[in-house]
XYZ file of C-alpha atoms in Angstrom:
523
model
C -31.164 -23.622 5.275
C -27.932 -22.466 6.886
C -27.317 -18.798 6.160
C -24.165 -17.489 4.519
C -23.803 -13.926 5.778
C -21.661 -10.984 4.716
C -21.202 -7.955 6.983
C -18.990 -4.980 6.011
C -17.924 -2.997 9.095
C -15.668 -0.559 7.225
C -14.705 0.478 3.708
C -18.176 0.344 2.134
C -19.330 3.912 1.601
C -15.841 5.279 2.299
C -12.223 4.946 1.171
C -10.140 3.203 3.827
C -10.768 1.220 7.005
C -11.684 -2.010 5.177
C -13.038 -4.704 7.489
C -15.401 -7.437 6.304
C -16.995 -10.421 8.030
C -18.389 -13.676 6.659
C -20.390 -16.195 8.680
C -21.529 -19.717 7.835
C -22.792 -22.439 10.138
C -22.061 -20.202 13.132
C -18.386 -19.661 12.219
C -17.198 -16.073 11.708
C -14.137 -15.128 9.666
C -12.755 -11.666 9.034
C -11.275 -10.410 5.768
C -8.865 -7.480 6.215
C -8.603 -5.053 9.112
C -7.639 -1.612 7.865
C -7.304 1.938 9.085
C -8.004 5.419 7.762
C -6.132 8.703 8.228
C -8.187 11.876 8.717
C -6.999 15.331 9.692
C -8.319 16.552 13.042
C -7.398 20.060 14.229
C -4.603 20.217 11.663
C -3.034 16.901 12.701
C -3.304 13.489 11.073
C -5.213 11.014 13.203
C -5.596 7.280 12.648
C -9.069 5.747 12.788
C -10.099 2.098 12.985
C -13.540 0.515 12.581
C -15.605 0.425 15.760
C -15.269 -3.185 17.027
C -18.576 -3.202 18.979
C -20.120 -5.846 16.717
C -17.148 -8.147 17.338
C -17.386 -8.168 21.120
C -19.795 -11.116 21.369
C -18.505 -12.926 18.274
C -15.931 -15.693 18.254
C -13.823 -14.693 15.259
C -12.086 -17.837 14.032
C -9.515 -16.228 11.729
C -8.461 -13.049 9.968
C -7.458 -13.498 6.319
C -5.543 -10.666 4.647
C -5.777 -9.843 0.933
C -2.681 -7.612 0.737
C -0.403 -5.272 2.681
C -1.949 -1.831 2.224
C -2.633 0.149 5.391
C -6.344 0.474 4.618
C -6.460 -3.349 4.802
C -3.980 -4.146 7.617
C -3.419 -0.869 9.480
C -5.913 -1.479 12.326
C -4.660 -4.935 13.282
C -2.609 -3.628 16.200
C -5.549 -1.470 17.338
C -8.212 -4.193 17.257
C -6.428 -7.506 17.651
C -7.043 -7.653 21.408
C -10.764 -7.590 20.561
C -10.762 -10.652 18.287
C -7.509 -12.508 19.224
C -7.437 -14.973 16.358
C -4.836 -16.385 13.949
C -3.959 -14.193 10.961
C -3.488 -15.776 7.540
C -1.226 -13.858 5.153
C 1.194 -14.371 2.279
C 4.927 -13.941 3.018
C 5.225 -10.276 2.024
C 2.027 -9.236 3.821
C 3.111 -11.232 6.870
C 6.525 -9.532 6.847
C 4.838 -6.116 6.881
C 2.412 -7.128 9.644
C 5.247 -8.601 11.704
C 7.066 -5.260 11.583
C 3.931 -3.374 12.592
C 3.308 -5.699 15.520
C 6.931 -5.354 16.663
C 6.527 -1.566 16.687
C 3.288 -1.731 18.690
C 2.561 -2.149 22.374
C 0.557 -5.386 22.051
C 1.063 -7.371 25.268
C 0.963 -10.797 23.631
C 2.172 -12.566 20.517
C 0.047 -12.358 17.376
C -0.159 -15.779 15.668
C 0.720 -15.353 11.986
C 0.030 -18.265 9.659
C 2.061 -17.720 6.491
C 0.586 -19.220 3.335
C 2.048 -19.003 -0.184
C 0.336 -16.876 -2.849
C -2.365 -18.967 -4.494
C -2.776 -21.171 -1.406
C -5.812 -23.250 -0.489
C -6.696 -23.837 3.173
C -9.703 -24.628 5.347
C -11.093 -22.601 8.243
C -14.056 -24.345 9.825
C -16.785 -24.763 7.170
C -14.969 -22.366 4.818
C -12.587 -23.607 2.154
C -10.392 -20.668 1.117
C -8.590 -20.272 -2.173
C -6.248 -17.377 -2.816
C -5.960 -16.284 -6.449
C -3.010 -13.995 -7.329
C -4.105 -10.756 -8.970
C -2.167 -7.620 -9.843
C -2.423 -4.442 -7.779
C -0.163 -1.590 -6.679
C 1.631 -3.797 -4.175
C 2.974 -7.318 -4.397
C 1.161 -10.530 -3.430
C -2.343 -9.103 -3.704
C -4.792 -11.998 -3.504
C -8.455 -12.356 -4.377
C -10.203 -14.767 -2.025
C -12.675 -17.497 -2.918
C -14.689 -18.563 0.134
C -16.369 -21.909 -0.594
C -19.107 -23.366 1.593
C -21.770 -26.021 1.179
C -24.102 -23.179 0.145
C -21.867 -21.973 -2.684
C -18.842 -19.776 -3.286
C -18.133 -16.069 -2.854
C -15.348 -14.182 -4.625
C -13.929 -11.383 -2.489
C -11.749 -9.514 -4.974
C -9.694 -7.399 -2.601
C -7.929 -4.526 -4.378
C -6.947 -5.348 -7.925
C -6.329 -4.403 -11.542
C -5.400 -6.348 -14.676
C -1.816 -5.477 -15.553
C -0.172 -7.729 -18.162
C 3.314 -6.426 -17.199
C 3.369 -5.732 -13.447
C 7.233 -5.674 -13.399
C 7.494 -7.125 -9.887
C 5.620 -10.308 -9.063
C 3.435 -12.473 -11.322
C 0.576 -11.411 -13.564
C -3.052 -12.184 -12.703
C -3.918 -15.903 -12.604
C -6.482 -15.585 -15.388
C -7.125 -19.314 -15.785
C -8.095 -19.710 -12.133
C -10.651 -16.927 -12.379
C -12.115 -18.439 -15.537
C -12.405 -21.801 -13.771
C -14.812 -20.216 -11.274
C -17.450 -19.961 -14.010
C -17.801 -23.752 -13.821
C -19.120 -23.606 -10.254
C -21.817 -21.630 -8.493
C -20.429 -18.228 -7.503
C -23.160 -16.720 -5.366
C -21.598 -13.263 -5.329
C -18.614 -11.119 -6.142
C -17.778 -8.634 -3.393
C -15.712 -6.204 -5.386
C -13.461 -3.137 -5.523
C -15.359 0.001 -6.679
C -12.582 2.624 -6.569
C -12.391 3.344 -10.321
C -15.884 2.245 -11.348
C -16.617 5.730 -12.705
C -13.620 5.685 -15.074
C -13.954 4.186 -18.571
C -11.219 2.103 -20.162
C -8.350 0.456 -18.307
C -6.017 1.482 -15.500
C -2.766 1.114 -17.489
C 0.418 -0.871 -16.948
C 3.253 -0.246 -14.540
C 5.680 -0.889 -17.396
C 4.532 2.298 -19.165
C 5.271 4.380 -16.069
C 8.805 2.978 -15.793
C 9.712 3.947 -19.338
C 8.266 7.451 -19.009
C 9.960 8.143 -15.673
C 13.279 6.981 -17.066
C 12.920 9.499 -19.883
C 11.769 12.400 -17.692
C 14.301 11.935 -14.893
C 17.091 11.464 -17.417
C 16.573 15.087 -18.482
C 16.899 16.553 -14.987
C 20.102 18.259 -13.813
C 19.281 18.903 -10.149
C 17.898 16.928 -7.223
C 14.981 14.628 -7.980
C 12.426 13.604 -5.365
C 9.974 10.818 -6.226
C 6.958 10.670 -3.929
C 4.906 7.489 -3.932
C 3.062 5.039 -1.725
C 5.711 3.155 0.224
C 3.934 -0.162 -0.412
C 4.134 0.175 -4.208
C 7.157 -2.093 -4.551
C 7.074 -2.063 -8.352
C 7.246 1.748 -8.317
C 10.101 1.697 -5.807
C 11.855 -0.809 -8.073
C 11.298 1.574 -10.985
C 12.922 4.448 -9.106
C 15.884 2.241 -8.214
C 16.323 1.231 -11.837
C 15.949 4.824 -13.030
C 18.578 5.937 -10.500
C 21.019 3.321 -11.789
C 20.282 4.245 -15.418
C 20.773 7.981 -14.832
C 23.859 7.867 -12.593
C 22.049 8.878 -9.409
C 22.227 7.451 -5.906
C 18.839 6.461 -4.449
C 18.018 7.797 -0.986
C 15.150 6.291 1.031
C 13.225 8.890 3.029
C 10.517 7.880 5.508
C 10.096 5.098 8.081
C 7.170 3.432 6.318
C 9.309 3.212 3.174
C 12.131 1.560 5.125
C 9.647 -0.920 6.572
C 8.215 -1.822 3.164
C 11.610 -2.056 1.469
C 12.825 -4.294 4.299
C 9.820 -6.588 3.853
C 10.378 -6.689 0.084
C 14.046 -7.574 0.562
C 13.174 -10.252 3.113
C 10.748 -11.923 0.696
C 12.893 -11.540 -2.417
C 11.057 -8.811 -4.319
C 13.969 -6.373 -4.001
C 17.683 -7.228 -3.857
C 19.622 -6.917 -0.628
C 21.965 -4.277 -2.053
C 20.207 -1.227 -3.511
C 23.185 1.137 -3.975
C 21.382 3.580 -1.693
C 23.081 6.367 0.195
C 22.041 6.822 3.844
C 19.741 9.772 4.345
C 22.220 11.501 6.648
C 24.713 11.647 3.740
C 22.367 12.713 0.941
C 22.985 16.460 1.075
C 26.736 15.998 0.650
C 26.250 14.719 -2.884
C 26.060 16.923 -5.991
C 22.447 17.721 -6.816
C 22.536 15.803 -10.104
C 23.647 12.657 -8.267
C 20.597 12.346 -5.984
C 17.247 10.589 -6.410
C 15.181 10.602 -3.223
C 12.293 8.168 -2.821
C 9.970 9.764 -0.315
C 6.754 9.076 1.590
C 3.954 11.574 2.101
C 2.441 11.917 -1.370
C -1.039 12.279 0.143
C -0.149 15.369 2.162
C 0.096 13.498 5.473
C 1.157 16.086 8.028
C 3.626 13.809 9.835
C 5.218 12.263 6.744
C 8.671 13.127 5.449
C 7.533 15.187 2.460
C 5.418 17.525 4.597
C 8.328 18.136 6.964
C 10.605 18.902 4.019
C 8.057 21.390 2.649
C 8.060 23.291 5.958
C 11.856 23.215 6.234
C 11.528 21.027 9.332
C 13.296 17.868 8.161
C 16.597 17.443 9.979
C 18.434 15.995 6.974
C 16.769 17.172 3.770
C 16.141 20.528 2.136
C 15.334 21.364 -1.463
C 16.470 24.289 -3.585
C 15.005 26.179 -6.555
C 14.866 24.036 -9.715
C 14.916 20.770 -7.817
C 11.920 18.684 -8.910
C 9.359 16.482 -7.168
C 7.488 13.790 -9.095
C 4.192 12.975 -7.336
C 3.983 9.422 -8.641
C 0.700 8.503 -6.970
C -3.020 8.923 -7.267
C -4.865 11.559 -5.268
C -7.001 9.526 -2.877
C -10.479 11.079 -2.646
C -10.611 13.269 0.453
C -6.913 14.199 0.320
C -7.172 16.833 -2.417
C -6.827 19.910 -0.196
C -3.853 18.600 1.769
C -1.986 17.605 -1.395
C -2.683 20.968 -3.026
C -1.327 22.839 0.014
C 1.763 20.608 0.068
C 2.513 21.131 -3.619
C 1.944 24.886 -3.333
C 4.497 25.182 -0.523
C 7.124 23.602 -2.731
C 6.190 25.741 -5.734
C 6.443 28.933 -3.666
C 10.037 27.973 -2.838
C 10.931 27.427 -6.501
C 10.784 23.629 -6.473
C 9.112 22.235 -9.582
C 6.200 19.840 -9.117
C 5.151 17.185 -11.641
C 1.993 15.158 -10.979
C -0.053 12.525 -12.769
C -2.077 15.367 -14.296
C 1.041 16.551 -16.115
C 2.502 13.313 -17.461
C 2.326 9.508 -17.361
C 4.115 9.086 -14.036
C 1.437 7.010 -12.301
C -1.136 4.354 -13.069
C -3.851 3.326 -10.660
C -3.867 0.017 -8.830
C -7.643 -0.327 -9.172
C -9.804 -1.559 -12.063
C -11.549 0.755 -14.473
C -14.794 -0.178 -16.214
C -13.336 -2.392 -18.941
C -11.386 -4.411 -16.368
C -14.482 -4.860 -14.195
C -16.373 -6.177 -17.205
C -13.528 -8.503 -18.140
C -13.264 -10.094 -14.683
C -17.022 -10.576 -14.342
C -17.084 -12.100 -17.807
C -14.558 -14.662 -16.600
C -16.323 -15.469 -13.324
C -20.011 -15.062 -14.239
C -21.310 -14.467 -10.704
C -24.982 -14.531 -9.761
C -24.733 -11.331 -7.723
C -22.506 -8.269 -7.489
C -21.976 -6.446 -4.188
C -19.871 -3.278 -4.663
C -17.556 -2.331 -1.763
C -14.386 -0.256 -1.309
C -15.507 3.209 -2.290
C -17.606 6.261 -1.543
C -21.323 6.086 -2.424
C -20.714 7.498 -5.904
C -18.199 4.726 -6.604
C -20.555 2.018 -5.324
C -23.432 3.374 -7.433
C -21.284 3.452 -10.586
C -20.041 -0.085 -9.894
C -23.603 -1.321 -9.439
C -24.485 0.166 -12.819
C -21.625 -1.787 -14.427
C -23.191 -4.969 -13.052
C -26.606 -4.048 -14.382
C -25.174 -3.213 -17.793
C -23.629 -6.691 -17.865
C -27.002 -8.256 -17.088
C -25.979 -9.867 -13.801
C -28.938 -11.523 -12.122
C -28.654 -9.577 -8.869
C -26.902 -6.328 -7.936
C -27.074 -5.393 -4.265
C -26.006 -1.965 -3.017
C -24.996 -2.059 0.645
C -23.325 0.162 3.225
C -21.264 -0.427 6.354
C -23.271 -2.381 8.906
C -25.635 -4.136 6.514
C -26.046 -7.845 7.282
C -26.440 -9.574 3.916
C -27.957 -13.032 3.429
C -25.970 -14.251 0.413
C -27.545 -17.648 -0.239
C -31.168 -16.533 -0.103
C -33.170 -16.992 -3.307
C -32.644 -13.263 -3.757
C -29.616 -11.921 -1.843
C -30.873 -9.274 0.565
C -30.116 -7.225 3.662
C -31.583 -8.978 6.701
C -30.199 -6.928 9.576
C -27.972 -4.129 10.760
C -24.738 -4.203 12.753
C -23.419 -1.274 14.792
C -20.669 0.620 12.972
C -18.527 3.665 13.597
C -14.926 4.794 14.032
C -12.521 4.802 16.926
C -9.532 7.151 16.946
C -6.087 6.034 17.968
C -4.897 8.257 20.832
C -2.432 10.913 19.635
C 0.274 9.605 21.964
C 0.025 6.047 20.594
C 2.835 4.688 18.384
C 2.602 6.110 14.872
C 4.115 4.508 11.776
C 6.947 2.803 13.619
C 8.311 4.646 16.619
C 10.629 1.751 17.350
C 13.096 0.307 14.909
C 15.237 1.720 12.186
C 15.882 5.430 12.131
C 15.300 6.888 8.669
C 18.768 8.446 8.648
C 20.334 4.997 8.447
C 20.970 4.278 12.131
C 18.790 2.787 14.873
C 17.109 4.280 17.873
C 15.265 2.769 20.797
C 12.106 4.768 20.166
C 12.470 6.105 16.665
C 12.552 9.622 18.155
C 15.827 9.578 20.027
C 19.224 10.676 18.821
C 20.411 9.064 15.593
C 23.394 6.815 15.474
C 26.717 8.642 15.343
C 27.983 9.487 11.908
C 31.025 7.545 10.733
C 34.261 9.476 10.943
C 35.960 10.430 7.689
C 39.521 9.123 7.643
C 39.433 8.561 11.407
C 39.424 12.300 12.235
C 35.726 12.915 12.600
C 33.203 13.914 9.978
C 32.642 17.499 8.883
C 29.597 19.187 10.307
C 26.269 18.495 8.628
C 25.237 21.042 6.013
C 23.071 23.727 7.514
C 19.380 23.358 6.791
C 18.418 25.311 3.695
C 21.995 25.861 2.496
C 23.894 23.758 -0.023
C 27.056 22.089 1.274
C 30.305 23.573 0.043
C 34.050 23.688 0.722
C 36.858 21.171 0.594
C 35.649 19.129 3.561
C 32.280 18.613 1.946
C 33.891 17.736 -1.379
C 36.004 15.074 0.340
C 32.949 13.737 2.162
C 31.004 13.572 -1.109
C 33.785 11.582 -2.753
C 33.855 9.140 0.159
C 30.089 8.684 0.013
C 30.127 7.984 -3.716
C 33.007 5.548 -3.392
C 31.280 3.755 -0.537
C 28.060 3.496 -2.545
C 29.568 1.315 -5.265
C 27.480 -0.313 -7.963
C 25.351 -2.511 -5.716
C 23.179 -5.393 -6.915
C 20.667 -3.040 -8.481
C 23.293 -1.175 -10.463
C 24.356 -4.510 -11.943
C 20.785 -5.222 -13.012
C 19.989 -7.933 -10.453
C 16.725 -8.592 -8.716
C 14.316 -6.626 -10.881
C 11.598 -9.216 -10.995
C 10.715 -8.281 -14.576
C 8.432 -10.458 -16.594
C 6.651 -11.791 -13.513
C 9.777 -13.273 -11.886
C 10.724 -12.958 -8.257
C 13.451 -10.450 -7.473
C 16.602 -11.823 -5.942
C 15.698 -15.384 -6.889
C 13.180 -16.271 -4.175
C 12.271 -15.925 -0.569
C 14.955 -13.940 1.196
C 16.690 -13.509 -2.167
C 18.356 -16.934 -1.805
C 16.393 -19.422 -3.836
C 13.567 -20.033 -6.270
C 9.991 -20.357 -5.240
């Protein structure tokens, strides 16, 4: 009997650094290649899975489930080890393409773009992508079919009936899997300890619209840059409340650019360039900002220390932390929020109000999906040991025939009479050197210009009326005076309504924003 093997090299027993291998008939394929951020000596450092096990393997292809950093962030670190084609949907490919362009890879990375829901063959594997909702667009569960049977690799997911941007979960295609032999589900464990359901993105939009509508000073909304539906919510809230959106952070610019390229956000957002934001009246500003997890090099951390060259906050401004606290980041987030509170800035988090819903399934959603699919075996991944244990218990409570608890490095024989661990692969972490490119050192400068390295001087500011612009407001002091008033009027006039202000491109009800790929046609 030819063995169908599963080998997790990262992400099983930890949050982040997801990298999984499948092998059948001597052909190896990789699913996801993610990174993890840990703080070392007070600085954020990027870690990738140790590629030692890959060195003598001929990896045929890398298939990506979605565009989160813990699933794609190590591609530029490890690709020279496996050098294979990468299969991805258009949005995920657009994000990867930007990351590769910002890296120092000496050769071209072959990207094979496949539509959401695609079917394609790689050696003895027949892949099927099944669209499923998550906290970014184009998240895909993968069905890997072989002569021995099928495996469902869920990727990250939830069941959201109103995801706002992108389609809802393809329920019928999951239910169809029950008609064939699904040897195993390899599944997301992140919220397996939480009863009930994760909640809908549509509920967050309505609540944020209400809360932000009451504010009279600057509003900062901190979120994961890849959560395109949440970014779309902030853009809609800004339009509804008479505020100008301001995009703060290079990773946010990268994600928004990818979303515009693939039609999930309109080309015109009515945003004000970051370099102009502090000229506007406080009640006219809504900043969308990266760094909600306390990352030391992200925009929000620099603002909290008064080290951001363009942004400062004043007493009674407010920050909405519209994101989940990823396990392991609690201390950094608490320190970040405390710095703002000490300076008089109000902080609102998911503990205070309905300003975030998770992108991962809670217990009722796990039970619902497994009821559709009816797998023979459950293998929990994507979580710390306590998450994997809780997920395994869900499988036992459902009466699944086999539940197998594994950790990074376990070599699992999936098509044995009883799925079991048959070996051990070397695992570990490798740290990206501190001087290596971080989060896009080349490309667009977050102030609205471009630089050669991302760290050079920003593009010159446009002159006001041909006589030169007034000096930038001093850090920590509100702009004032006639020159600033004139500049503010010019900025507001230049902003205009934009596509978003006219209600275009919202992708509500499962539609594509902007009409289709590149915002130019249906798909």
